[in-house]
Short mmCIF file of C-alpha atoms in Angstrom, two decimals:
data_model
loop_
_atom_site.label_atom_id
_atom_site.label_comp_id
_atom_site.label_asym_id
_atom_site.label_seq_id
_atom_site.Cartn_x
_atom_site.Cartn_y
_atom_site.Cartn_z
CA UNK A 22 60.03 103.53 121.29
CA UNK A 23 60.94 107.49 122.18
CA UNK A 24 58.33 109.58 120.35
CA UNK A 25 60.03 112.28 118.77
CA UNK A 26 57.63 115.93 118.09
CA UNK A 27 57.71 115.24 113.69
CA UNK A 28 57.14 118.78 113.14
CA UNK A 29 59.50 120.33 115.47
CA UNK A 30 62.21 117.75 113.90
CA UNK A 31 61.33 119.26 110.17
CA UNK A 32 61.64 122.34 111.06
CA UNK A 33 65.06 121.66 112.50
CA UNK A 34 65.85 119.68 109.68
CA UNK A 35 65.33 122.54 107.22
CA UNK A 36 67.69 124.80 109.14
CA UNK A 37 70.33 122.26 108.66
CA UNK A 38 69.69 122.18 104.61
CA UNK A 39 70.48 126.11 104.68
CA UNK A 40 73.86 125.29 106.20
CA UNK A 41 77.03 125.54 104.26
CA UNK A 42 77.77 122.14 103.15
CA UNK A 43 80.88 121.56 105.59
CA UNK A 44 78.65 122.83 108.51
CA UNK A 45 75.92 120.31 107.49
CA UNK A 46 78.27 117.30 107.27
CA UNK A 47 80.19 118.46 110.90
CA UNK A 48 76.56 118.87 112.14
CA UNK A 49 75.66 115.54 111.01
CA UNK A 50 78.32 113.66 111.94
CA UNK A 51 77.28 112.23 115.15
CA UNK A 52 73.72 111.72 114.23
CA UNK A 53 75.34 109.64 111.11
CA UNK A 54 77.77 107.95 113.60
CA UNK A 55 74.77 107.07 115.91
CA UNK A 56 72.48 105.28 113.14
CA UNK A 57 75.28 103.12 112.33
CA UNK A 58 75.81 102.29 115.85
CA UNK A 59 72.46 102.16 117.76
CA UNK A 60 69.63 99.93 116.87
CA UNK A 61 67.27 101.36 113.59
CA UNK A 62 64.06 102.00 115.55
CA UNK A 63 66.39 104.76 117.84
CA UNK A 64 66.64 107.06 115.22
CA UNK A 65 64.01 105.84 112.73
CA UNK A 66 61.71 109.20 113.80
CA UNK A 67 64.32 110.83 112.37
CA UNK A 68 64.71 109.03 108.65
CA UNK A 69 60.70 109.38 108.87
CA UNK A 70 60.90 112.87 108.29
CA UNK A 71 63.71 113.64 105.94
CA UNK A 72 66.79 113.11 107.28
CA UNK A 73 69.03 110.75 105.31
CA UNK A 74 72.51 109.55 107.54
CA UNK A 75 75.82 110.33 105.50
CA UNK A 76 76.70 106.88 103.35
CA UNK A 77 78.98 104.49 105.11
CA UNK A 78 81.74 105.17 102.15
CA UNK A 79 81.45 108.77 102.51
CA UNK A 80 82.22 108.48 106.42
CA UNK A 81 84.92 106.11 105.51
CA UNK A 82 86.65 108.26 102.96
CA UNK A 83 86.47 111.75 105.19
CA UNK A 84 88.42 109.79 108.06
CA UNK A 85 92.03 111.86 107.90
CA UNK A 86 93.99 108.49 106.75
CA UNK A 87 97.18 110.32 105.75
CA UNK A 88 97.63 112.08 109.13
CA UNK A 89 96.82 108.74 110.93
CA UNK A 90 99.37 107.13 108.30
CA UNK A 91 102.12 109.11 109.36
CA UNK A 92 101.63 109.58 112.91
CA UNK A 93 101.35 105.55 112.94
CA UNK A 94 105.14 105.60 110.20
CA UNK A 95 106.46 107.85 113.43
CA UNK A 96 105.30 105.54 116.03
CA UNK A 97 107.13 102.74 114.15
CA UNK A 98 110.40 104.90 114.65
CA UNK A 99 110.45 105.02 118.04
CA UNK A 100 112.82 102.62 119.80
CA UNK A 101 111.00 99.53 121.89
CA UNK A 102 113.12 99.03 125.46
CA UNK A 103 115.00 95.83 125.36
CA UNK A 104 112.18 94.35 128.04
CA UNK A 105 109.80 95.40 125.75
CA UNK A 106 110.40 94.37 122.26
CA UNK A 107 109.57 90.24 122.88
CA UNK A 108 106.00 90.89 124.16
CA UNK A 109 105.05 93.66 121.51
CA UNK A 110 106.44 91.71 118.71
CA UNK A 111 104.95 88.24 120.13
CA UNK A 112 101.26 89.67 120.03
CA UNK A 113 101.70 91.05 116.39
CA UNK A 114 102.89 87.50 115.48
CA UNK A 115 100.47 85.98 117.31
CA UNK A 116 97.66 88.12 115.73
CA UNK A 117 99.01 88.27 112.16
CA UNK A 118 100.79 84.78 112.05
CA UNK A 119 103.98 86.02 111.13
CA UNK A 120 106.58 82.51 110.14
CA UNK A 121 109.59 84.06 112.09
CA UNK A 122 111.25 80.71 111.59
CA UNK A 123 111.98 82.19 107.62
CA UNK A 124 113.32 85.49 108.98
CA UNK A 125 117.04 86.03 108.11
CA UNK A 126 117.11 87.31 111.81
CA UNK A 127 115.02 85.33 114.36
CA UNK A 128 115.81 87.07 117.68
CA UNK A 129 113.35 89.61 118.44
CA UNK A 130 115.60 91.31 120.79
CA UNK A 131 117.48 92.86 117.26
CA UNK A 132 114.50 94.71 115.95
CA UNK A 133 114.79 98.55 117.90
CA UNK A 134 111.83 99.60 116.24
CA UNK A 135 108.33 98.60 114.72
CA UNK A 136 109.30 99.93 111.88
CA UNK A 137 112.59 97.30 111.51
CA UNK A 138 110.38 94.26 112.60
CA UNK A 139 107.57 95.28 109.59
CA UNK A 140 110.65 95.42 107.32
CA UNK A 141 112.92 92.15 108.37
CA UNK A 142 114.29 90.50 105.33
CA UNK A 143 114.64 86.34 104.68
CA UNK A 144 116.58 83.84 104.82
CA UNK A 145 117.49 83.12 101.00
CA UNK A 146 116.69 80.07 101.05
CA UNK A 147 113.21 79.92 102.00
CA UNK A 148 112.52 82.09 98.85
CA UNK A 149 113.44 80.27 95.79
CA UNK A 150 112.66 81.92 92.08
CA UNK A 151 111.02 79.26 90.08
CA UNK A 152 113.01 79.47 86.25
CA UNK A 153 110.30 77.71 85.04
CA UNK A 154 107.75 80.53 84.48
CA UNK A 155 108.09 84.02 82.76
CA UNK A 156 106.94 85.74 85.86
CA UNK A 157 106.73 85.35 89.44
CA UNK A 158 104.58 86.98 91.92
CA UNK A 159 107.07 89.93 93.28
CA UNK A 160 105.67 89.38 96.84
CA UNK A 161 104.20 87.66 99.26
CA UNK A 162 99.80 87.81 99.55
CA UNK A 163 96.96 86.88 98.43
CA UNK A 164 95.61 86.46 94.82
CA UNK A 165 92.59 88.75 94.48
CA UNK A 166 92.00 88.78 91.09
CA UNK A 167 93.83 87.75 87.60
CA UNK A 168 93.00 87.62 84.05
CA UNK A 169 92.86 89.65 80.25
CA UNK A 170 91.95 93.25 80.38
CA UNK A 171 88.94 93.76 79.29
CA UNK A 172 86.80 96.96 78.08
CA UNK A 173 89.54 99.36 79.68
CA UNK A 174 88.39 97.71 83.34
CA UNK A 175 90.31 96.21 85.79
CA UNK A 176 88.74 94.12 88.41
CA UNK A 177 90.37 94.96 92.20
CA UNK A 178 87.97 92.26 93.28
CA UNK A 179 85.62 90.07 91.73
CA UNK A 180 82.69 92.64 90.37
CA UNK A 181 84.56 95.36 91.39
CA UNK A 182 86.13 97.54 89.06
CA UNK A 183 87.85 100.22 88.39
CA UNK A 184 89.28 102.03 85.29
CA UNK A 185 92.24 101.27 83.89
CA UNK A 186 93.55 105.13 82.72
CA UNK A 187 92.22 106.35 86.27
CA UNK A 188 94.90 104.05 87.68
CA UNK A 189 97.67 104.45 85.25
CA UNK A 190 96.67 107.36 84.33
CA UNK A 191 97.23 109.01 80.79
CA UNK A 192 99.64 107.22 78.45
CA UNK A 193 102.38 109.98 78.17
CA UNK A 194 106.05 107.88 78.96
CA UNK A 195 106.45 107.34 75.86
CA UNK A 196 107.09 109.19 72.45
CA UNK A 197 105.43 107.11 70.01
CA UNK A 198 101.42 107.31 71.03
CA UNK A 199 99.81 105.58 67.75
CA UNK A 200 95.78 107.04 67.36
CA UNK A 201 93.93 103.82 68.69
CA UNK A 202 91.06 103.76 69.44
CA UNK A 203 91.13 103.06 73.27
CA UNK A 204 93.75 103.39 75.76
CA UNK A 205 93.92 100.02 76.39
CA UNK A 206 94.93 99.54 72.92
CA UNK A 207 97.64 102.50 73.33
CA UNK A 208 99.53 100.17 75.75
CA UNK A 209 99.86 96.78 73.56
CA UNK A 210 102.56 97.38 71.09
CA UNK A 211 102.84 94.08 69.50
CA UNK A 212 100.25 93.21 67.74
CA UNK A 213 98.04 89.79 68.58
CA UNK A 214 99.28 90.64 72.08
CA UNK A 215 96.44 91.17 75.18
CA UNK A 216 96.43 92.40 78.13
CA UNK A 217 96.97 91.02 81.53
CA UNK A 218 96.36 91.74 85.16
CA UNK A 219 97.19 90.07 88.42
CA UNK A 220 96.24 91.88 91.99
CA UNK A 221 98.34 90.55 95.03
CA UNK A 222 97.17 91.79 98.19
CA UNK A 223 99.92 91.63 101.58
CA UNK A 224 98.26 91.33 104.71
CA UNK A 225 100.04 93.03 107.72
CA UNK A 226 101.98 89.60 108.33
CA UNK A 227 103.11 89.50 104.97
CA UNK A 228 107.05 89.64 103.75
CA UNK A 229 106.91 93.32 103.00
CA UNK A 230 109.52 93.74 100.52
CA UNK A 231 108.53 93.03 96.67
CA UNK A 232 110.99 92.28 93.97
CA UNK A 233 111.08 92.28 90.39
CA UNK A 234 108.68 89.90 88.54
CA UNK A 235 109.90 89.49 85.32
CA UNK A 236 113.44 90.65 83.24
CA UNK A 237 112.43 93.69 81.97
CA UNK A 238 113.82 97.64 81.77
CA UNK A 239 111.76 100.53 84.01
CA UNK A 240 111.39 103.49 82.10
CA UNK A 241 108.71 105.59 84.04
CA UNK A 242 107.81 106.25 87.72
CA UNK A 243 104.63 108.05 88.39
CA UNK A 244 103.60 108.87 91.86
CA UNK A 245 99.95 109.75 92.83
CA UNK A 246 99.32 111.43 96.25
CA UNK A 247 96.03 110.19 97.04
CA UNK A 248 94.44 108.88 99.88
CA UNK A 249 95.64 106.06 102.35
CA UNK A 250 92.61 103.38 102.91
CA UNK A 251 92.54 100.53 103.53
CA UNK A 252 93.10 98.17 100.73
CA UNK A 253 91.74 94.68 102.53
CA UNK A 254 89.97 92.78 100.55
CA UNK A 255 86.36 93.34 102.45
CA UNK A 256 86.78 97.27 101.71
CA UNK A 257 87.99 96.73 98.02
CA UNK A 258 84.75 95.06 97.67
CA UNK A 259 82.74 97.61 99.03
CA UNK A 260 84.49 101.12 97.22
CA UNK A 261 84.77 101.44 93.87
CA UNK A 262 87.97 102.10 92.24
CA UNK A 263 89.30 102.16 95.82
CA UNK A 264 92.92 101.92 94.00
CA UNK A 265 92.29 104.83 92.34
CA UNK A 266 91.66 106.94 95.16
CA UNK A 267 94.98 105.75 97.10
CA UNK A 268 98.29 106.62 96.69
CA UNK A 269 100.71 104.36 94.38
CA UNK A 270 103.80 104.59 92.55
CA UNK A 271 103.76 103.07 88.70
CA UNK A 272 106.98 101.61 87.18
CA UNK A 273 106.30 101.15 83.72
CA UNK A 274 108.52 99.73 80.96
CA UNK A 275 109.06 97.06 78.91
CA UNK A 276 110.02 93.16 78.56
CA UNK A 277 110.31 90.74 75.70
CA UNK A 278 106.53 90.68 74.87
CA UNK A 279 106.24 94.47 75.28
CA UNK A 280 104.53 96.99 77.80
CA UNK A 281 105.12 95.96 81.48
CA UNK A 282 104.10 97.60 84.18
CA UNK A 283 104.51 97.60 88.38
CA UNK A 284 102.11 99.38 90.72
CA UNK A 285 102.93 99.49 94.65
CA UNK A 286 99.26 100.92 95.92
CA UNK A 287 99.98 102.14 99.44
CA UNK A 288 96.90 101.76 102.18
CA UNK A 289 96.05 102.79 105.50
CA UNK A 290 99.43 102.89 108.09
CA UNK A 291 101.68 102.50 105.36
CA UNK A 292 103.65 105.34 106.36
CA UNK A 293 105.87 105.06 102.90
CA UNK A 294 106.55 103.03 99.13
CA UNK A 295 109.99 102.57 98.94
CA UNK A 296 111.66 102.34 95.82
CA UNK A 297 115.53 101.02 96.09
CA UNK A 298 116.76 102.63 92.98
CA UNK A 299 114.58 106.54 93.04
CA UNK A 300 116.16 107.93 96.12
CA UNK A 301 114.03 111.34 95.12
CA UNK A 302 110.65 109.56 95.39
CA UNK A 303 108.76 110.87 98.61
CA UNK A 304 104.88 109.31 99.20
CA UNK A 305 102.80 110.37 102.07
CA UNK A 306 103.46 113.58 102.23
CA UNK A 307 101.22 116.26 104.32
CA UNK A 308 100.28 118.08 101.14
CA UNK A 309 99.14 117.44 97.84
CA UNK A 310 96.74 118.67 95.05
CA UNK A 311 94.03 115.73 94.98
CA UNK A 312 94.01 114.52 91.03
CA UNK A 313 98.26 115.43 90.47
CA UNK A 314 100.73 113.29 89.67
CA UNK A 315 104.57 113.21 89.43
CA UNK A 316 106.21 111.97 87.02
CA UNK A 317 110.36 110.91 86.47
CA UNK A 318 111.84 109.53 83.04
CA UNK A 319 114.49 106.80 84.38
CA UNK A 320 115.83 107.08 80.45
CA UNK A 321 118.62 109.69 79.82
CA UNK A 322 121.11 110.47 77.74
CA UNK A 323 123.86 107.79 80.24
CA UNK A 324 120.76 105.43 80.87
CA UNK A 325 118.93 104.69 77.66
CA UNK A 326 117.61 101.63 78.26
CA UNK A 327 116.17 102.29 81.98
CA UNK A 328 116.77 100.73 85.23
CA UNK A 329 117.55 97.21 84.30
CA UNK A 330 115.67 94.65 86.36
CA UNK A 331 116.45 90.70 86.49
CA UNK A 332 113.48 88.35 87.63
CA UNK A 333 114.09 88.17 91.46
CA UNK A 334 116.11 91.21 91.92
CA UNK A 335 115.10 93.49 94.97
CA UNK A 336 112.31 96.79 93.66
CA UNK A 337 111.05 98.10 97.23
CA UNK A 338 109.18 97.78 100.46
CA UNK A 339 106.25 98.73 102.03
CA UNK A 340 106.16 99.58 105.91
CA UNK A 341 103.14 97.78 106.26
CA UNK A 342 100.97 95.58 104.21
CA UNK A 343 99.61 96.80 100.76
CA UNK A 344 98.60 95.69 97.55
CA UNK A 345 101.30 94.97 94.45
CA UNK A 346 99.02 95.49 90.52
CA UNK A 347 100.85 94.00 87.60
CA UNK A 348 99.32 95.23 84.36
CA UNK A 349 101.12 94.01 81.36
CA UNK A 350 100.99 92.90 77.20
CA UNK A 351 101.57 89.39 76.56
CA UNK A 352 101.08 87.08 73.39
CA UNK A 353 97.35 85.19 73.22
CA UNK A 354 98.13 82.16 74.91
CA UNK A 355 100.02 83.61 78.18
CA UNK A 356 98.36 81.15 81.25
CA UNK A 357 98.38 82.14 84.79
CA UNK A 358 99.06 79.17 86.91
CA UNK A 359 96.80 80.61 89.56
CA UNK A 360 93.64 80.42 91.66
CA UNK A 361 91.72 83.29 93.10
CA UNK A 362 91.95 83.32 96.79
CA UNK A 363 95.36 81.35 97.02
CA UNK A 364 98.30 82.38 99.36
CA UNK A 365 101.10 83.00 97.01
CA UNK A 366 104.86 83.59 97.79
CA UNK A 367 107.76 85.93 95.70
CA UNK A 368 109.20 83.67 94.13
CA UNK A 369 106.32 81.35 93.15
CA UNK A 370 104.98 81.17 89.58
CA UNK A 371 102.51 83.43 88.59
CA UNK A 372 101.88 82.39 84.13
CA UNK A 373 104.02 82.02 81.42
CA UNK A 374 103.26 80.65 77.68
#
């Protein structure tokens, strides 16, 4: 093993404390980058006398996502040479098993762009809405996690949590806020009702287009700017209230058992949220005050009950996979006909009473 001078490397070590703290973490940087990488006994002189590498979470979360976000949602723009567009499309099927067979168009000569071939629609047919159940998942994915709300939590993944006024953030849509004693119990308006949560996660070869999972009327859209992480579900296991760091867009509202609510949570190369009906909604934008939020009434004086939404109909896309959060009030003995872990498809049912 090298044999590193220990006092020399203290003294060195306490000229890097008197740093500012964004010279420290610059300075740092590769040393942090190298004790991840190397084997421990390299650089164990090093943790021997002081010096402690940066967390891996803390490296994860200073990596520039947005600007990688949008210089990969530019990428996707630029036009693929006939010659070209078979092979490039072939390996991302091939890596992501993408069913082309249930695309509404199946020649990959028609998709210019990245961007097109991320966002290809379905045959109808392969998509049926089941008129059985009360609601449906809105998307294709992956079940991560279902069940009552409990203690104002709201597990991304099993253990994992995060809280559930971070994510929605404070209850101000609508006019008549009762004093309860917990936010959770500010968004039940019927009482005997609970709360529910379901957290569907779209891989990369996902169907990226969601629709609506219920009948219900959107009254609300609030848009964080946040960051742009990844949202698979090996790093929602390992950050905390990862979904509350990332951007999203909240449609909240109501249905026939009362509050309802929608959350598109962008991740990392999804260069935009789409919403079909809020032209004026822009995410993933190059600035934004870390903590804001926007917020637009969809109820006016023309519009009082919303944007109207029938179980099925067409809500947005994603240009890449993401994660879809349903959060919504439902009598006692609402049952999810799920499992966690299980491939799921729009359409499919997700509970009902």
């Amino acid at each position: 093993m090298i044999q590193f001078p220990q006092l020399a490397l203290r003294r060195r070590l306490g000229q890097l404390t008197c740093m500012s703290r964004s010279a420290l973490k610059l300075r740092s940087w590769p040393l942090t980058i190298l004790y991840y990488l190397l084997p421990f006994a390299v650089l164990k002189p090093l943790v021997t006398v002081g010096w402690r590498p940066t967390s891996r979470v803390a490296l994860y979360k200073s990596v520039p996502t947005r600007l990688l976000s949008r210089a990969w949602g530019r990428l996707n723009q630029v036009e693929l040479p006939t010659w070209l567009r078979k092979p490039v499309y072939s390996l991302y099927i091939w890596t992501f098993g993408v069913n082309m067979k249930e695309a509404a168009v199946e020649d990959l000569h028609q998709y210019r762009n990245l961007s097109e071939f991320f966002r290809r629609k379905l045959k109808p047919q392969v998509r049926p809405v089941c008129d059985s159940h009360s609601v449906i998942s809105p998307s294709d994915g992956k079940i991560l996690h279902f069940g009552r709300v409990k203690n104002c939590v709201v597990e991304q993944v099993k253990g994992v949590t995060y809280s559930l006024e971070s994510f929605l953030g404070p209850q101000t849509w609508t006019e008549n806020q009762l004093q309860k004693s917990s936010f959770q119990d500010q968004l039940v308006t019927q009482e005997g009702n609970e709360l529910y949560h379901c957290v569907i996660y779209l891989a990369p070869g996902d169907y990226h287009c969601f629709h609506s999972p219920t009948d219900w009327n959107v009254h609300h859209r609030r848009h964080f700017p946040g960051s742009l992480m990844s949202v698979n579900p090996g790093v929602a296991r390992w950050i905390k209230e990862l979904f509350c760091y990332n951007e999203r867009v909240v449609l909240t509202g109501g249905w026939k058992h009362g509050f309802f609510s929608l959350t598109a949570v962008g991740a990392t190369n999804v260069g935009s949220i789409q919403i079909y009906f809020d032209r004026d909604l822009q995410t993933n934008r190059p600035r934004y005050n870390k903590g804001s939020y926007n917020d637009l009434s969809y109820v006016t004086n023309n519009t009082q009950d919303g944007i109207v939404m029938r179980k099925g109909d067409q809500l947005g896309e994603f240009n890449l996979g993401s994660t879809i959060v349903l959060i919504f009030e439902a009598p006692k003995d609402f049952n999810f006909n799920l499992k966690p872990g299980q491939k799921i498809h729009f359409g499919e049912a997700v509970g009902s009473l």
